[in-house]
Coordinates of C-alpha atoms in Angstrom, one line a residue:
Chain B
M1 CA 69.1 235.0 0.5
A2 CA 69.0 238.4 2.1
N3 CA 71.4 239.6 4.7
T4 CA 70.1 240.1 8.3
Q5 CA 69.8 243.9 8.0
E6 CA 67.6 243.5 4.9
L7 CA 65.5 241.0 6.7
Q8 CA 65.2 243.2 9.8
D9 CA 64.0 246.1 7.5
L10 CA 61.4 243.7 6.1
V11 CA 60.3 242.9 9.7
T12 CA 59.8 246.6 10.5
Q13 CA 57.9 247.1 7.2
V14 CA 55.7 244.1 7.8
R15 CA 54.8 245.5 11.2
R16 CA 53.7 248.7 9.5
D17 CA 51.6 246.7 7.1
I18 CA 49.9 244.8 9.9
L19 CA 49.0 247.9 11.8
R20 CA 47.8 249.8 8.8
M21 CA 45.7 246.8 7.5
V22 CA 43.8 246.3 10.8
H23 CA 43.5 250.0 11.5
K24 CA 41.8 250.7 8.1
V25 CA 39.0 248.3 8.7
N26 CA 39.0 248.6 12.5
S27 CA 39.1 244.8 12.9
G28 CA 41.6 242.0 12.7
H29 CA 44.3 240.5 14.9
P30 CA 47.4 242.6 15.4
G31 CA 48.8 241.0 18.6
G32 CA 49.6 237.5 17.3
S33 CA 50.5 238.9 13.9
L34 CA 53.2 241.2 15.4
G35 CA 54.4 238.4 17.6
C36 CA 55.1 236.1 14.6
T37 CA 56.5 238.7 12.3
E38 CA 60.1 237.5 12.6
F39 CA 59.0 233.9 12.1
F40 CA 57.2 234.6 8.9
V41 CA 59.9 236.9 7.5
A42 CA 62.5 234.2 8.3
L43 CA 60.4 231.4 6.9
Y44 CA 59.5 232.9 3.5
N45 CA 62.9 234.6 2.9
E46 CA 65.5 232.5 4.5
V47 CA 64.2 229.1 5.6
M48 CA 61.8 227.6 3.1
E49 CA 62.9 226.2 -0.3
L50 CA 60.5 227.8 -2.7
K51 CA 60.1 227.5 -6.5
E52 CA 60.7 230.4 -8.8
G53 CA 57.3 231.7 -9.9
F54 CA 54.2 231.1 -7.9
D55 CA 52.3 228.3 -9.4
M56 CA 50.2 226.6 -6.7
D57 CA 50.5 223.0 -7.7
G58 CA 52.4 222.3 -4.5
N59 CA 55.1 220.1 -6.1
D60 CA 58.9 220.3 -5.7
E61 CA 58.9 223.0 -3.0
D62 CA 58.4 223.4 0.7
L63 CA 54.8 224.1 1.8
F64 CA 53.5 226.2 4.7
F65 CA 50.1 225.9 6.5
L66 CA 48.9 228.6 8.9
S67 CA 46.6 226.9 11.5
N68 CA 45.9 229.9 13.7
G69 CA 44.5 231.7 10.7
H70 CA 43.5 234.8 12.6
I71 CA 47.0 236.2 12.2
S72 CA 46.3 236.6 8.5
P73 CA 47.7 240.1 8.5
V74 CA 51.3 239.0 8.9
F75 CA 50.7 236.1 6.5
Y76 CA 49.3 238.4 3.8
S77 CA 52.0 241.0 4.2
V78 CA 54.9 238.5 4.0
L79 CA 53.3 236.7 1.0
A80 CA 52.8 240.0 -0.8
R81 CA 56.3 241.3 -0.2
R82 CA 57.7 237.9 -1.3
G83 CA 55.8 238.3 -4.6
Y84 CA 52.8 236.1 -4.4
F85 CA 50.4 238.9 -5.2
P86 CA 50.6 242.7 -5.5
I87 CA 51.6 244.6 -2.4
E88 CA 48.9 247.2 -3.2
E89 CA 46.3 244.5 -2.6
L90 CA 47.0 244.7 1.1
N91 CA 44.7 247.8 0.9
T92 CA 41.8 245.4 0.4
F93 CA 42.2 243.4 3.7
R94 CA 38.8 242.4 5.1
L95 CA 36.9 244.5 2.5
I96 CA 33.9 243.1 0.7
N97 CA 34.7 241.4 -2.6
S98 CA 38.4 241.1 -1.6
R99 CA 40.8 238.2 -2.0
L100 CA 42.2 239.1 1.4
Q101 CA 39.5 237.6 3.6
G102 CA 39.5 238.1 7.4
H103 CA 40.8 234.6 7.8
P104 CA 42.9 233.0 5.0
T105 CA 41.1 230.8 2.5
T106 CA 41.5 229.3 -0.9
H107 CA 38.0 230.3 -1.9
E108 CA 39.0 233.5 -3.7
G109 CA 42.1 232.0 -5.2
L110 CA 44.7 234.1 -3.3
P111 CA 48.1 232.8 -4.3
G112 CA 50.1 231.4 -1.4
V113 CA 47.2 230.2 0.7
R114 CA 46.6 226.4 0.5
I115 CA 43.8 225.8 3.1
A116 CA 41.2 227.8 4.8
S117 CA 41.9 228.3 8.5
G118 CA 40.4 230.3 11.3
S119 CA 38.4 227.6 13.1
L120 CA 41.3 226.4 15.3
G121 CA 42.9 223.0 15.6
Q122 CA 42.6 221.8 12.1
G123 CA 45.9 222.9 10.4
L124 CA 48.2 220.1 11.8
S125 CA 46.0 217.4 10.3
V126 CA 46.1 219.2 6.9
A127 CA 49.9 219.6 7.2
I128 CA 50.2 215.9 7.9
G129 CA 48.2 215.1 4.8
A130 CA 50.3 217.3 2.6
A131 CA 53.5 215.7 4.1
L132 CA 52.1 212.2 3.4
A133 CA 51.4 213.2 -0.2
K134 CA 55.0 214.5 -0.6
K135 CA 56.3 211.1 0.5
L136 CA 54.0 209.2 -1.9
N137 CA 55.2 211.5 -4.7
G138 CA 58.8 211.0 -3.9
D139 CA 59.1 214.7 -3.2
S140 CA 61.8 215.3 -0.5
H141 CA 60.6 218.8 0.3
L142 CA 59.3 219.8 3.7
I143 CA 56.0 220.9 5.3
Y144 CA 56.0 223.7 7.8
S145 CA 53.0 224.7 10.0
L146 CA 52.3 227.3 12.6
H147 CA 49.9 226.9 15.5
G148 CA 48.9 229.1 18.4
D149 CA 49.6 227.9 22.0
G150 CA 46.0 228.5 23.1
E151 CA 45.0 226.7 19.9
L152 CA 46.5 223.5 21.4
Q153 CA 43.5 223.4 23.7
E154 CA 41.5 222.0 20.6
G155 CA 41.5 218.2 20.9
Q156 CA 42.0 217.5 17.2
N157 CA 45.6 218.7 17.5
W158 CA 46.3 215.8 19.8
E159 CA 44.9 213.3 17.3
A160 CA 47.3 214.8 14.8
I161 CA 50.2 214.8 17.2
M162 CA 49.7 211.1 17.9
Y163 CA 49.4 210.3 14.3
A164 CA 52.5 212.2 13.1
A165 CA 54.7 210.5 15.6
G166 CA 53.1 207.1 15.3
N167 CA 53.5 207.1 11.5
K168 CA 57.0 208.7 11.4
V169 CA 55.8 211.8 9.4
D170 CA 59.4 213.1 9.6
N171 CA 59.1 215.7 6.8
L172 CA 57.1 218.0 9.0
I173 CA 58.1 220.9 11.2
A174 CA 55.3 222.2 13.4
T175 CA 56.0 225.5 15.2
I176 CA 54.0 226.6 18.2
D177 CA 53.7 230.3 18.9
R178 CA 54.2 230.2 22.7
N179 CA 53.1 233.7 23.6
G180 CA 51.2 232.6 26.7
Q181 CA 48.1 234.6 25.8
Q182 CA 44.6 233.9 24.5
I183 CA 41.4 235.9 24.3
D184 CA 40.2 235.6 27.9
G185 CA 43.7 236.0 29.5
A186 CA 46.9 234.2 30.0
T187 CA 46.8 230.6 28.7
E188 CA 47.8 229.2 32.1
E189 CA 44.8 230.9 33.7
V190 CA 42.3 230.0 31.0
L191 CA 43.3 226.3 30.6
P192 CA 46.8 225.5 31.6
L193 CA 48.9 224.0 28.8
G194 CA 51.8 223.1 31.1
D195 CA 55.1 222.1 29.5
I196 CA 54.3 222.0 25.8
A197 CA 57.7 220.9 24.7
E198 CA 57.6 218.0 27.2
K199 CA 54.1 217.0 25.9
F200 CA 55.3 216.8 22.3
K201 CA 58.4 214.9 23.4
V202 CA 56.3 212.3 25.2
F203 CA 54.0 212.0 22.2
G204 CA 57.1 211.0 20.2
W205 CA 58.2 214.2 18.5
D206 CA 61.7 215.6 18.2
V207 CA 61.4 219.0 20.0
L208 CA 63.5 222.1 20.0
E209 CA 62.9 225.5 21.5
I210 CA 63.5 229.0 20.3
S211 CA 63.6 231.0 23.5
N212 CA 63.3 234.4 21.8
G213 CA 61.0 234.1 18.8
N214 CA 61.3 237.8 18.2
D215 CA 65.1 237.7 17.7
L216 CA 65.4 237.2 13.9
E217 CA 68.8 235.5 14.1
Q218 CA 67.6 233.1 16.7
V219 CA 64.5 232.2 14.6
I220 CA 66.6 231.6 11.5
S221 CA 69.1 229.4 13.3
G222 CA 66.4 227.6 15.2
M223 CA 64.4 226.8 12.1
K224 CA 67.6 225.7 10.3
E225 CA 68.3 223.4 13.2
A226 CA 64.8 222.0 13.0
K227 CA 65.3 221.4 9.2
S228 CA 68.5 219.4 10.0
R229 CA 66.4 217.1 12.3
T230 CA 63.9 216.1 9.7
G231 CA 64.2 212.8 7.9
K232 CA 65.2 210.9 11.0
G233 CA 62.0 209.1 11.8
K234 CA 60.3 211.7 14.0
P235 CA 58.2 214.8 13.2
V236 CA 59.8 218.0 14.5
C237 CA 58.2 220.5 16.8
V238 CA 59.6 224.0 17.5
V239 CA 58.3 225.6 20.6
M240 CA 58.9 229.3 19.9
T241 CA 58.5 231.8 22.7
T242 CA 57.2 235.2 21.5
V243 CA 55.7 238.3 22.9
M244 CA 52.3 239.2 21.5
G245 CA 52.3 242.6 20.0
N246 CA 56.0 242.7 19.7
G247 CA 57.4 245.9 18.2
V248 CA 54.7 248.1 19.6
D249 CA 55.3 248.9 23.3
F250 CA 51.6 249.3 24.4
M251 CA 50.6 246.1 22.7
M252 CA 53.2 244.0 24.4
H253 CA 52.9 241.9 27.7
T254 CA 49.1 241.9 27.6
H255 CA 46.4 239.7 26.0
A256 CA 44.4 242.8 25.1
W257 CA 45.5 243.1 21.5
H258 CA 44.5 239.6 20.2
G259 CA 41.7 240.9 18.1
K260 CA 41.5 244.7 18.5
A261 CA 42.6 247.3 16.0
P262 CA 44.4 250.5 17.0
N263 CA 42.6 253.8 16.7
D264 CA 44.1 256.8 14.8
E265 CA 46.2 258.0 17.8
Q266 CA 47.4 254.5 18.7
L267 CA 48.3 253.8 15.0
A268 CA 50.4 257.0 14.8
N269 CA 52.2 256.0 18.0
A270 CA 52.8 252.4 16.7
L271 CA 54.0 253.6 13.3
G272 CA 56.3 256.0 15.1
Q273 CA 58.0 253.1 16.8
N274 CA 58.4 251.3 13.4
P275 CA 59.7 253.7 10.7
E276 CA 59.1 253.0 7.1
T277 CA 61.9 250.9 5.5
L278 CA 60.8 249.3 2.2
G279 CA 57.8 251.5 1.5
D280 CA 54.2 251.6 2.6
Y281 CA 51.6 250.2 0.2
Chain C
M1 CA 5.5 198.5 -15.3
T2 CA 9.1 197.6 -15.9
T3 CA 10.2 194.5 -13.9
Y4 CA 13.3 194.4 -11.9
I5 CA 15.0 191.2 -10.7
D6 CA 16.9 190.8 -7.5
Q7 CA 20.2 189.3 -8.6
G8 CA 21.0 188.2 -5.1
K9 CA 21.1 190.2 -1.9
N10 CA 24.3 192.1 -1.2
D11 CA 25.3 195.0 1.0
T12 CA 25.9 198.4 -0.5
R13 CA 29.1 198.8 1.6
S14 CA 30.5 195.8 -0.3
G15 CA 29.7 197.7 -3.5
Y16 CA 31.9 200.5 -2.1
G17 CA 34.7 198.0 -1.3
A18 CA 34.5 196.5 -4.8
G19 CA 34.7 200.0 -6.3
M20 CA 37.7 200.8 -4.2
T21 CA 39.4 197.5 -5.3
E22 CA 38.9 198.6 -8.9
L23 CA 40.1 202.2 -8.2
G24 CA 43.1 200.8 -6.5
R25 CA 44.0 199.0 -9.7
T26 CA 43.1 201.7 -12.2
N27 CA 43.7 205.1 -10.6
P28 CA 47.1 205.6 -8.9
N29 CA 46.0 208.9 -7.3
V30 CA 43.2 207.3 -5.3
V31 CA 44.2 206.8 -1.6
A32 CA 42.0 205.4 1.2
L33 CA 41.7 206.4 4.9
C34 CA 39.9 204.7 7.7
A35 CA 39.2 205.3 11.3
D36 CA 39.6 201.8 12.8
L37 CA 36.8 200.3 10.7
V38 CA 38.5 198.6 7.9
G39 CA 36.4 195.4 8.0
S40 CA 33.2 197.3 8.2
L41 CA 34.2 199.4 5.2
K42 CA 35.1 196.4 3.2
I43 CA 38.4 197.8 2.0
Q44 CA 40.8 195.0 3.0
T45 CA 41.5 194.1 -0.6
F46 CA 42.3 197.7 -1.4
I47 CA 44.7 197.7 1.5
D48 CA 46.3 194.4 0.6
E49 CA 46.9 195.5 -3.0
N50 CA 47.9 199.1 -2.2
P51 CA 49.5 199.2 1.3
D52 CA 51.3 202.5 0.7
R53 CA 48.1 204.2 -0.4
F54 CA 46.1 203.4 2.8
F55 CA 46.2 205.5 6.0
Q56 CA 44.9 204.1 9.2
V57 CA 44.1 207.0 11.5
G58 CA 42.6 205.2 14.5
I59 CA 39.6 206.5 16.3
A60 CA 40.3 210.1 15.3
E61 CA 37.9 211.2 12.6
A62 CA 38.6 214.9 12.8
N63 CA 42.2 214.2 12.1
M64 CA 41.2 211.9 9.2
M65 CA 39.2 214.7 7.5
G66 CA 42.1 217.1 7.8
I67 CA 44.6 214.6 6.6
A68 CA 42.4 213.9 3.6
A69 CA 42.3 217.6 2.8
G70 CA 46.1 217.8 3.0
L71 CA 46.6 214.8 0.8
T72 CA 44.8 216.6 -2.1
I73 CA 47.7 219.1 -2.1
G74 CA 49.9 216.8 -4.0
G75 CA 47.3 215.4 -6.3
K76 CA 45.8 212.6 -4.3
I77 CA 42.1 211.7 -4.4
P78 CA 41.4 210.6 -0.8
F79 CA 38.4 208.4 0.1
T80 CA 37.7 208.6 3.8
G81 CA 35.8 205.7 5.5
T82 CA 33.9 205.3 8.7
F83 CA 30.3 205.1 9.8
A84 CA 28.0 207.8 8.5
N85 CA 27.4 209.4 11.9
F86 CA 31.2 209.7 12.5
S87 CA 31.6 211.0 8.9
T88 CA 29.3 213.9 9.4
G89 CA 28.0 215.3 12.7
R90 CA 31.1 214.4 14.5
V91 CA 33.4 216.2 12.1
Y92 CA 31.1 218.8 10.6
D93 CA 33.4 221.8 11.1
Q94 CA 36.4 219.9 9.8
I95 CA 34.5 219.1 6.6
R96 CA 33.1 222.6 6.4
Q97 CA 36.4 224.5 6.7
S98 CA 39.1 222.1 5.5
I99 CA 37.2 220.4 2.8
A100 CA 34.1 222.2 1.5
Y101 CA 35.2 225.8 2.0
S102 CA 38.7 224.9 0.9
D103 CA 37.3 223.1 -2.2
K104 CA 39.3 219.9 -1.6
N105 CA 38.7 216.9 -3.8
V106 CA 37.9 214.6 -0.8
K107 CA 35.3 211.7 -1.1
I108 CA 33.6 211.2 2.3
C109 CA 32.4 207.6 2.2
A110 CA 29.9 206.9 4.9
S111 CA 28.9 203.4 5.8
H112 CA 26.1 202.0 8.0
A113 CA 23.9 205.0 7.2
G114 CA 20.4 205.2 8.5
I115 CA 18.3 203.0 10.7
T116 CA 19.3 199.8 9.0
L117 CA 22.6 200.0 10.9
G118 CA 20.5 197.9 13.3
E119 CA 21.3 196.5 16.7
D120 CA 24.0 199.1 17.7
G121 CA 21.2 201.5 18.1
A122 CA 20.6 205.2 17.9
T123 CA 24.0 206.5 19.0
H124 CA 25.2 205.0 15.7
Q125 CA 22.1 205.3 13.5
I126 CA 22.3 208.7 11.8
L127 CA 19.1 210.0 10.2
E128 CA 20.3 213.6 9.7
D129 CA 23.3 213.1 7.5
I130 CA 21.8 214.0 4.1
G131 CA 20.6 217.2 5.7
L132 CA 23.9 218.1 7.2
M133 CA 25.8 217.4 4.0
K134 CA 23.5 219.0 1.5
M135 CA 23.7 222.3 3.4
L136 CA 27.4 222.6 2.7
P137 CA 28.0 224.7 -0.5
G138 CA 29.9 222.7 -3.1
M139 CA 29.2 219.3 -1.5
T140 CA 27.7 216.6 -3.8
V141 CA 25.5 214.2 -1.9
I142 CA 24.9 210.6 -3.3
N143 CA 22.9 207.7 -1.8
P144 CA 23.0 204.8 -4.2
C145 CA 20.3 202.1 -4.1
D146 CA 22.1 198.8 -4.3
Y147 CA 25.5 197.0 -4.5
N148 CA 25.9 197.5 -8.2
Q149 CA 25.0 201.2 -8.1
T150 CA 27.2 201.8 -5.1
K151 CA 30.2 200.3 -6.9
A152 CA 29.4 202.4 -10.0
A153 CA 29.1 205.5 -7.9
T154 CA 32.4 204.9 -6.2
L155 CA 34.1 204.8 -9.6
A156 CA 32.3 207.8 -10.9
I157 CA 33.1 210.2 -8.0
A158 CA 36.8 209.6 -8.5
E159 CA 36.5 211.1 -12.0
R160 CA 35.0 214.4 -11.1
H161 CA 36.7 217.2 -9.0
G162 CA 35.0 218.4 -5.9
P163 CA 34.0 217.2 -2.4
V164 CA 31.5 214.3 -2.3
Y165 CA 29.4 212.6 0.4
L166 CA 28.7 209.0 -0.5
R167 CA 26.3 207.3 1.8
F168 CA 25.7 203.5 1.9
G169 CA 24.5 200.8 4.4
R170 CA 25.2 197.8 6.4
P171 CA 22.6 195.1 5.6
K172 CA 22.4 192.8 2.6
V173 CA 19.5 194.1 0.4
A174 CA 18.2 193.5 -3.1
N175 CA 20.7 194.1 -5.9
F176 CA 18.7 194.9 -9.0
T177 CA 20.4 197.6 -11.1
P178 CA 22.8 196.6 -14.0
A179 CA 26.2 195.5 -13.0
D180 CA 27.8 197.4 -15.8
Q181 CA 25.9 200.6 -15.3
K182 CA 27.7 203.9 -16.0
F183 CA 26.9 206.1 -13.0
E184 CA 26.0 209.7 -13.9
I185 CA 26.3 212.1 -11.0
G186 CA 23.2 214.3 -10.7
K187 CA 21.0 212.3 -13.1
A188 CA 17.8 210.9 -11.9
L189 CA 16.9 207.4 -13.2
M190 CA 13.4 206.7 -14.4
L191 CA 12.8 203.1 -13.3
S192 CA 9.2 202.7 -14.3
E193 CA 6.8 205.0 -16.1
G194 CA 3.4 205.9 -14.9
T195 CA 0.7 208.5 -14.9
D196 CA -1.0 208.5 -11.5
V197 CA 1.7 209.3 -9.0
T198 CA 5.4 210.1 -8.9
I199 CA 7.4 208.1 -6.4
I200 CA 10.9 209.5 -5.8
A201 CA 13.1 207.3 -3.7
T202 CA 16.7 207.1 -2.7
G203 CA 19.0 204.4 -1.3
H204 CA 17.4 201.4 0.3
L205 CA 13.9 202.8 -0.3
V206 CA 14.2 202.5 -4.1
W207 CA 13.6 198.7 -4.0
Q208 CA 10.8 199.3 -1.6
A209 CA 9.3 201.8 -4.1
L210 CA 9.4 199.2 -6.9
L211 CA 7.7 196.6 -4.6
A212 CA 5.0 199.2 -3.7
A213 CA 4.5 200.1 -7.4
E214 CA 4.0 196.5 -8.3
T215 CA 1.3 196.1 -5.7
L216 CA -0.4 199.4 -6.6
E217 CA -0.3 198.4 -10.3
N218 CA -2.5 195.5 -9.4
Q219 CA -5.0 198.0 -7.9
G220 CA -4.9 200.0 -11.2
I221 CA -2.6 202.7 -9.9
R222 CA 0.2 203.5 -12.3
C223 CA 3.2 204.7 -10.5
E224 CA 6.2 206.5 -12.0
V225 CA 9.2 205.4 -10.0
I226 CA 12.3 207.6 -10.0
N227 CA 15.6 206.7 -8.4
I228 CA 17.3 209.9 -7.2
H229 CA 20.7 208.8 -6.1
T230 CA 22.1 212.3 -6.2
I231 CA 20.2 214.4 -3.7
K232 CA 22.6 217.3 -4.4
P233 CA 22.8 218.6 -7.1
L234 CA 19.1 217.6 -7.5
D235 CA 17.8 216.7 -11.0
E236 CA 15.1 219.2 -10.8
K237 CA 14.1 218.8 -14.4
A238 CA 13.4 215.1 -13.9
V239 CA 11.3 215.9 -10.9
L240 CA 9.3 218.6 -12.6
D241 CA 8.8 216.7 -15.9
S242 CA 7.4 213.7 -13.9
V243 CA 5.2 215.7 -11.6
K244 CA 3.7 217.7 -14.5
K245 CA 2.4 214.4 -15.7
T246 CA 1.2 212.8 -12.5
G247 CA 0.2 215.7 -10.2
C248 CA 1.2 214.2 -6.9
V249 CA 4.4 213.0 -5.3
V250 CA 5.6 210.5 -2.7
T251 CA 9.3 210.8 -1.6
A252 CA 10.9 208.0 0.2
E253 CA 14.3 207.9 2.1
E254 CA 16.0 206.3 5.1
H255 CA 16.4 209.7 6.8
N256 CA 14.5 212.2 8.9
F257 CA 11.7 213.9 7.0
L258 CA 13.5 217.1 8.0
G259 CA 16.3 218.1 5.8
G260 CA 16.5 215.1 3.3
L261 CA 15.5 214.2 -0.2
G262 CA 11.8 215.0 0.5
E263 CA 12.4 218.6 1.6
S264 CA 14.7 219.1 -1.4
V265 CA 11.9 217.9 -3.7
A266 CA 9.4 220.0 -1.8
R267 CA 11.5 223.1 -2.2
T268 CA 11.8 222.5 -5.9
L269 CA 8.0 222.0 -6.2
A270 CA 7.2 225.0 -4.0
Q271 CA 9.3 227.2 -6.3
H272 CA 8.1 225.9 -9.7
L273 CA 5.1 223.6 -9.4
P274 CA 3.3 223.4 -6.0
T275 CA 2.1 219.8 -5.7
P276 CA 0.7 217.5 -3.0
Q277 CA 3.5 215.5 -1.5
E278 CA 3.7 212.8 1.1
F279 CA 7.0 211.9 2.9
V280 CA 8.1 208.4 3.7
A281 CA 10.8 209.1 6.2
T282 CA 11.4 208.9 9.9
Q283 CA 9.3 211.5 11.8
D284 CA 12.0 213.5 13.5
T285 CA 12.9 210.7 15.8
F286 CA 16.0 208.8 16.8
G287 CA 16.3 205.1 16.0
E288 CA 16.7 202.2 18.3
S289 CA 18.2 198.7 18.4
G290 CA 16.5 196.0 16.2
T291 CA 17.1 194.1 13.1
P292 CA 17.2 196.1 9.9
E293 CA 13.9 194.6 8.7
Q294 CA 12.1 195.2 12.0
L295 CA 13.3 198.8 12.1
M296 CA 12.3 199.5 8.5
D297 CA 8.8 198.2 9.5
K298 CA 8.5 200.0 12.8
Y299 CA 9.7 203.3 11.5
G300 CA 7.6 203.2 8.3
L301 CA 10.4 202.9 5.8
N302 CA 9.1 200.1 3.5
N303 CA 6.9 199.3 0.6
K304 CA 3.8 199.3 2.8
A305 CA 4.5 202.8 4.0
I306 CA 5.0 203.9 0.4
E307 CA 1.7 202.3 -0.7
A308 CA -0.2 204.0 2.1
A309 CA 1.5 207.3 1.2
V310 CA 0.5 206.9 -2.4
L311 CA -3.2 206.3 -1.5
K312 CA -3.1 209.3 0.8
V313 CA -1.5 211.7 -1.7
M314 CA -3.8 210.7 -4.5
Q315 CA -6.7 211.8 -2.3
R316 CA -5.2 215.3 -2.1
K317 CA -4.9 215.8 -5.9

């Protein structure tokens, strides 16, 4: 496992990847991607127990499902830099004939992606299914999933939330990216979500909160705490507060950068705030 | 023409249940899911014998489809179970993204399909499901004709990788295909050879086609009756070989004439061998409450409708 400075360098480099990916094709979702960069870096480099090699049979290792698939840029960057596919392939994001589709999919066989997502609200069900399969197989590894907070407005989530608690799916850690934003504005103005942690608790989950999801050390210790709470009869929910667009000052504290790419000038500004560490693709 | 004997009425959903019982005993990767309709789906024996391999999701079909997709990651072969309307329209995006587009080996098993669902009425009687499912890339669509064929189909779909929509019904109907048949996905079955007209039927309408053919034979009309249980992928060769011989077609299905077997056959013919065709199907209408028999009569889904269609299409040759 890397030390915190190495992981912090990776965070900065992943931000550069995100910005450059979406800028090149003038499309994509930088805001949520930047907000979850610390989470993804921590998950794939410190938290998840992953096999050597990248066979995709799903056995004998932790699995991750991205439900809010639009933050594909951060997912692709972290997968590539972890070794799932060549870093140079990040050049092909959203281009025709590419494996790096706008929203993640299994369709082109991109290693590291286990389900298509993009239409919201479906990933928790899938994660539960994978968790149930692990139990049937006697595989004691864990399932991790990430969901948007606005995404929780989709009803299917609540079917899944009821199911996981009612059926003691306790090898599952679902993380909610609580950035308080969605396309049409703040979540509490569009369709108030209220106290998400309390809602999960009342539905029967074990809940913990990461109050600063953009502090790498907090994310790592929070996810390790979540891990320690698995296997005790309840699924685990992490409500992780983040700032959309984190790391780029003009993208923060606004909902405007959900799905908008920076122009040349904005890109230069953003990259200036995040100097190259591990090397641009 | 070849004669078929009704071995004793049985419901196709019980054929599914029997297939699941056998899969429970022979294929350890098969798991079952249900949305609060275990009795209707006839899977109690599967559950009793394999309690760890059954997942009750409650009245939450979208969640059921997603869980099924996730179970395949780990090598399971999930068979979902609920009514056909809840298996398709209700959860279309879930099937599309989490199953079809993600190429998950999920078998969507849909009971009480069509108008013969009966007294519950139109909110439950889906007549659009073949259309919905056939339009998903990679989805295999199967509508077996009787108890024996439904059991055989259930066994067969466990053997082949890929998402499948298996559609069957509520009422007891004639059971006339061999009990020990080996079901071949995608292969049309010639039930009776003829030269005057091709009747292509699926599901409950296959027996009706045989009844119609018998009556028409007595009028000197030799019908070639084909059972197409797999609407997708369609056995185009079987269709074209037959139609080359007969020169006219009647298709028969318990489904809207929009988007079902009939239109699949019509598309094939339009591309390769334009031919007069009549459609025995519902006429873009919802159903209503009634007994299965009354509804088949009222909505023109029986041997009499097929006979009339044959006479009409032969005029157009």
